[in-house]
PDB file of C-alpha atoms in Angstrom:
ATOM      1  CA  MET A  25     -20.641  17.296   4.354  1.00  0.00           C
ATOM      2  CA  ALA A  26     -18.194  20.142   4.967  1.00  0.00           C
ATOM      3  CA  ASP A  27     -15.829  20.082   7.947  1.00  0.00           C
ATOM      4  CA  PRO A  28     -16.972  22.168  10.941  1.00  0.00           C
ATOM      5  CA  TRP A  29     -15.308  25.591  11.175  1.00  0.00           C
ATOM      6  CA  TRP A  30     -13.544  24.682  14.430  1.00  0.00           C
ATOM      7  CA  THR A  31     -11.440  22.002  12.747  1.00  0.00           C
ATOM      8  CA  ASP A  32      -9.761  24.529  10.416  1.00  0.00           C
ATOM      9  CA  ASP A  33      -7.078  26.514  12.268  1.00  0.00           C
ATOM     10  CA  ASP A  34      -7.292  29.504   9.915  1.00  0.00           C
ATOM     11  CA  GLN A  35     -11.056  29.779  10.325  1.00  0.00           C
ATOM     12  CA  LEU A  36     -10.754  29.348  14.096  1.00  0.00           C
ATOM     13  CA  LEU A  37      -8.158  32.140  14.302  1.00  0.00           C
ATOM     14  CA  GLU A  38     -10.415  34.405  12.224  1.00  0.00           C
ATOM     15  CA  VAL A  39     -13.387  33.776  14.546  1.00  0.00           C
ATOM     16  CA  LEU A  40     -11.219  34.485  17.606  1.00  0.00           C
ATOM     17  CA  ARG A  41      -9.841  37.674  15.990  1.00  0.00           C
ATOM     18  CA  ASP A  42     -13.410  38.875  15.321  1.00  0.00           C
ATOM     19  CA  ALA A  43     -14.407  38.134  18.934  1.00  0.00           C
ATOM     20  CA  LEU A  44     -11.461  40.091  20.345  1.00  0.00           C
ATOM     21  CA  THR A  45     -12.046  43.025  17.982  1.00  0.00           C
ATOM     22  CA  SER A  46     -15.722  43.275  18.884  1.00  0.00           C
ATOM     23  CA  ALA A  47     -14.855  43.171  22.605  1.00  0.00           C
ATOM     24  CA  ASN A  48     -12.948  46.442  22.165  1.00  0.00           C
ATOM     25  CA  GLU A  49     -16.044  48.082  20.674  1.00  0.00           C
ATOM     26  CA  ILE A  50     -18.187  48.109  23.847  1.00  0.00           C
ATOM     27  CA  PRO A  51     -20.087  51.407  24.084  1.00  0.00           C
ATOM     28  CA  PRO A  52     -19.002  53.594  27.050  1.00  0.00           C
ATOM     29  CA  SER A  53     -22.627  53.916  28.200  1.00  0.00           C
ATOM     30  CA  PHE A  54     -22.809  50.122  28.521  1.00  0.00           C
ATOM     31  CA  VAL A  55     -19.669  50.080  30.676  1.00  0.00           C
ATOM     32  CA  GLU A  56     -21.064  52.843  32.932  1.00  0.00           C
ATOM     33  CA  ALA A  57     -24.354  50.952  33.293  1.00  0.00           C
ATOM     34  CA  GLY A  58     -22.392  47.866  34.365  1.00  0.00           C
ATOM     35  CA  LYS A  59     -20.464  49.851  36.962  1.00  0.00           C
ATOM     36  CA  ALA A  60     -23.679  51.367  38.316  1.00  0.00           C
ATOM     37  CA  ALA A  61     -25.263  47.913  38.593  1.00  0.00           C
ATOM     38  CA  TYR A  62     -22.169  46.661  40.440  1.00  0.00           C
ATOM     39  CA  ALA A  63     -22.583  49.473  42.975  1.00  0.00           C
ATOM     40  CA  TRP A  64     -25.977  47.983  43.935  1.00  0.00           C
ATOM     41  CA  ARG A  65     -24.364  44.792  45.269  1.00  0.00           C
ATOM     42  CA  THR A  66     -24.296  46.244  48.798  1.00  0.00           C
ATOM     43  CA  ILE A  67     -27.848  47.597  48.766  1.00  0.00           C
ATOM     44  CA  ASP A  68     -28.670  45.321  51.716  1.00  0.00           C
ATOM     45  CA  ALA A  69     -26.055  47.026  53.889  1.00  0.00           C
ATOM     46  CA  ASP A  70     -27.429  49.146  56.696  1.00  0.00           C
ATOM     47  CA  LEU A  71     -26.992  52.826  55.898  1.00  0.00           C
ATOM     48  CA  ALA A  72     -25.438  54.458  58.936  1.00  0.00           C
ATOM     49  CA  ALA A  73     -26.808  57.889  59.802  1.00  0.00           C
ATOM     50  CA  LEU A  74     -24.409  60.725  60.532  1.00  0.00           C
ATOM     51  CA  THR A  75     -25.010  61.505  64.204  1.00  0.00           C
ATOM     52  CA  PHE A  76     -22.034  63.776  64.869  1.00  0.00           C
ATOM     53  CA  ASP A  77     -19.707  65.941  62.802  1.00  0.00           C
ATOM     54  CA  SER A  78     -17.205  68.234  64.475  1.00  0.00           C
ATOM     55  CA  ALA A  79     -17.697  70.628  61.550  1.00  0.00           C
ATOM     56  CA  TRP A  80     -21.190  71.298  62.963  1.00  0.00           C
ATOM     57  CA  ASP A  81     -19.694  73.006  65.999  1.00  0.00           C
ATOM     58  CA  SER A  82     -20.207  76.711  65.526  1.00  0.00           C
ATOM     59  CA  PRO A  83     -17.011  78.579  66.223  1.00  0.00           C
ATOM     60  CA  GLU A  84     -17.512  80.986  69.083  1.00  0.00           C
ATOM     61  CA  PRO A  85     -15.199  83.890  69.655  1.00  0.00           C
ATOM     62  CA  SER A  86     -12.098  82.610  71.334  1.00  0.00           C
ATOM     63  CA  LEU A  87     -10.160  84.310  74.067  1.00  0.00           C
ATOM     64  CA  THR A  88      -6.951  82.551  73.029  1.00  0.00           C
ATOM     65  CA  ARG A  89      -4.298  83.761  70.624  1.00  0.00           C
ATOM     66  CA  ALA A  90      -4.653  80.822  68.218  1.00  0.00           C
ATOM     67  CA  THR A  91      -5.538  81.987  64.725  1.00  0.00           C
ATOM     68  CA  GLU A  92      -5.739  78.568  63.071  1.00  0.00           C
ATOM     69  CA  SER A  93      -8.432  75.964  63.561  1.00  0.00           C
ATOM     70  CA  ALA A  94      -7.594  72.346  64.284  1.00  0.00           C
ATOM     71  CA  THR A  95      -7.037  70.093  61.275  1.00  0.00           C
ATOM     72  CA  LEU A  96      -8.822  67.148  62.910  1.00  0.00           C
ATOM     73  CA  ARG A  97     -12.408  66.405  61.952  1.00  0.00           C
ATOM     74  CA  ARG A  98     -14.447  63.872  63.907  1.00  0.00           C
ATOM     75  CA  LEU A  99     -17.502  62.087  62.542  1.00  0.00           C
ATOM     76  CA  THR A 100     -19.805  59.421  63.961  1.00  0.00           C
ATOM     77  CA  PHE A 101     -22.131  57.246  61.879  1.00  0.00           C
ATOM     78  CA  ALA A 102     -24.579  54.939  63.642  1.00  0.00           C
ATOM     79  CA  THR A 103     -27.068  52.147  63.029  1.00  0.00           C
ATOM     80  CA  ASP A 104     -28.933  50.027  65.561  1.00  0.00           C
ATOM     81  CA  ALA A 105     -26.222  47.351  65.342  1.00  0.00           C
ATOM     82  CA  LEU A 106     -22.983  49.308  64.920  1.00  0.00           C
ATOM     83  CA  SER A 107     -21.424  52.740  65.077  1.00  0.00           C
ATOM     84  CA  VAL A 108     -18.433  53.935  63.062  1.00  0.00           C
ATOM     85  CA  GLU A 109     -16.330  56.696  64.608  1.00  0.00           C
ATOM     86  CA  LEU A 110     -13.923  58.505  62.281  1.00  0.00           C
ATOM     87  CA  GLU A 111     -11.097  60.983  62.765  1.00  0.00           C
ATOM     88  CA  LEU A 112     -10.164  62.687  59.521  1.00  0.00           C
ATOM     89  CA  THR A 113      -6.722  64.312  59.352  1.00  0.00           C
ATOM     90  CA  PRO A 114      -4.908  65.663  56.286  1.00  0.00           C
ATOM     91  CA  GLY A 115      -2.769  62.512  56.082  1.00  0.00           C
ATOM     92  CA  GLU A 116      -4.980  59.634  57.221  1.00  0.00           C
ATOM     93  CA  LEU A 117      -8.424  58.486  58.226  1.00  0.00           C
ATOM     94  CA  LEU A 118      -8.631  56.686  61.576  1.00  0.00           C
ATOM     95  CA  GLY A 119     -11.692  54.587  62.302  1.00  0.00           C
ATOM     96  CA  GLN A 120     -13.161  52.599  65.196  1.00  0.00           C
ATOM     97  CA  LEU A 121     -16.173  50.273  65.230  1.00  0.00           C
ATOM     98  CA  SER A 122     -18.356  50.043  68.290  1.00  0.00           C
ATOM     99  CA  PRO A 123     -18.942  47.353  69.442  1.00  0.00           C
ATOM    100  CA  PRO A 124     -15.485  46.259  68.337  1.00  0.00           C
ATOM    101  CA  ASP A 125     -15.186  43.479  65.768  1.00  0.00           C
ATOM    102  CA  SER A 126     -12.644  42.515  63.144  1.00  0.00           C
ATOM    103  CA  GLY A 127     -13.372  42.521  59.428  1.00  0.00           C
ATOM    104  CA  THR A 128     -12.715  44.756  56.445  1.00  0.00           C
ATOM    105  CA  VAL A 129     -13.619  48.250  55.317  1.00  0.00           C
ATOM    106  CA  ARG A 130     -13.887  49.222  51.650  1.00  0.00           C
ATOM    107  CA  VAL A 131     -13.509  52.799  50.398  1.00  0.00           C
ATOM    108  CA  THR A 132     -15.679  53.806  47.425  1.00  0.00           C
ATOM    109  CA  THR A 133     -16.219  56.996  45.455  1.00  0.00           C
ATOM    110  CA  GLY A 134     -19.389  56.401  43.492  1.00  0.00           C
ATOM    111  CA  THR A 135     -18.464  53.782  40.899  1.00  0.00           C
ATOM    112  CA  ASP A 136     -14.764  53.594  41.851  1.00  0.00           C
ATOM    113  CA  ASP A 137     -13.465  51.176  44.461  1.00  0.00           C
ATOM    114  CA  LEU A 138     -10.365  52.676  46.126  1.00  0.00           C
ATOM    115  CA  GLY A 139      -9.415  49.550  48.064  1.00  0.00           C
ATOM    116  CA  THR A 140     -10.024  47.528  51.176  1.00  0.00           C
ATOM    117  CA  VAL A 141      -8.224  47.681  54.516  1.00  0.00           C
ATOM    118  CA  PRO A 142      -8.439  45.295  57.479  1.00  0.00           C
ATOM    119  CA  ILE A 143     -10.255  46.058  60.714  1.00  0.00           C
ATOM    120  CA  ASP A 144      -8.395  44.626  63.711  1.00  0.00           C
ATOM    121  CA  GLU A 145      -9.997  42.708  66.602  1.00  0.00           C
ATOM    122  CA  LEU A 146     -10.433  45.975  68.525  1.00  0.00           C
ATOM    123  CA  GLY A 147     -12.467  47.434  65.651  1.00  0.00           C
ATOM    124  CA  PHE A 148      -9.701  49.841  64.602  1.00  0.00           C
ATOM    125  CA  PHE A 149      -8.658  50.673  61.029  1.00  0.00           C
ATOM    126  CA  VAL A 150      -6.472  53.227  59.226  1.00  0.00           C
ATOM    127  CA  ILE A 151      -6.937  54.470  55.663  1.00  0.00           C
ATOM    128  CA  THR A 152      -4.074  56.255  53.920  1.00  0.00           C
ATOM    129  CA  PRO A 153      -4.069  58.414  51.950  1.00  0.00           C
ATOM    130  CA  VAL A 154      -7.347  60.207  52.529  1.00  0.00           C
ATOM    131  CA  PRO A 155      -9.361  60.370  49.282  1.00  0.00           C
ATOM    132  CA  HIS A 156      -9.465  63.865  47.784  1.00  0.00           C
ATOM    133  CA  GLN A 157     -13.081  63.475  46.689  1.00  0.00           C
ATOM    134  CA  PRO A 158     -16.295  62.522  48.509  1.00  0.00           C
ATOM    135  CA  PHE A 159     -16.236  58.884  49.619  1.00  0.00           C
ATOM    136  CA  GLN A 160     -18.190  56.240  51.497  1.00  0.00           C
ATOM    137  CA  LEU A 161     -17.015  53.405  53.713  1.00  0.00           C
ATOM    138  CA  VAL A 162     -18.544  49.926  53.622  1.00  0.00           C
ATOM    139  CA  CYS A 163     -17.667  48.005  56.794  1.00  0.00           C
ATOM    140  CA  HIS A 164     -18.011  44.198  56.816  1.00  0.00           C
ATOM    141  CA  THR A 165     -17.511  42.618  60.234  1.00  0.00           C
ATOM    142  CA  ASP A 166     -16.617  38.997  60.860  1.00  0.00           C
ATOM    143  CA  ALA A 167     -19.900  38.706  62.793  1.00  0.00           C
ATOM    144  CA  GLY A 168     -21.747  39.290  59.504  1.00  0.00           C
ATOM    145  CA  THR A 169     -22.798  42.932  59.915  1.00  0.00           C
ATOM    146  CA  THR A 170     -22.445  45.205  56.885  1.00  0.00           C
ATOM    147  CA  VAL A 171     -22.729  48.967  57.339  1.00  0.00           C
ATOM    148  CA  ARG A 172     -22.357  51.719  54.745  1.00  0.00           C
ATOM    149  CA  THR A 173     -21.584  55.250  55.933  1.00  0.00           C
ATOM    150  CA  GLY A 174     -23.024  58.328  54.340  1.00  0.00           C
ATOM    151  CA  TRP A 175     -20.867  60.425  52.020  1.00  0.00           C
ATOM    152  CA  VAL A 176     -17.825  62.045  53.609  1.00  0.00           C
ATOM    153  CA  SER A 177     -16.400  65.171  51.991  1.00  0.00           C
ATOM    154  CA  PRO A 178     -12.772  65.661  52.966  1.00  0.00           C
TER     155      PRO A 178
END
């Protein structure tokens, strides 16, 4: 009876080399499908509805001399359990959960995860820099509530 392949070092190295080479040959469509499936992991999160956006305010003729509009944009997303209030500036995104609770907030842009920041015990968080493409926030509170905002276009 011949020795098993795993007892010969040269054969073992050849099998490992083949495994590593084939791992580099994964089709791009397969990788994209995996990323899309990963995005579904938070499907159970409550989707917060956009209830206020300061961009909705219609500019009325002003009697002041200011020629520039403010660079602050305010948004409010709400579910039955939690609301997420955002202030979007050119340099940072300020957020507040109501009712306040600590936890984490994750920033995503479709299939890309841009990172996670902490939410303090007052429900406050800061995200810097502001993503330059449409993004969503997924807020996980220590009380067990998970809320996903709608898409925010900076």
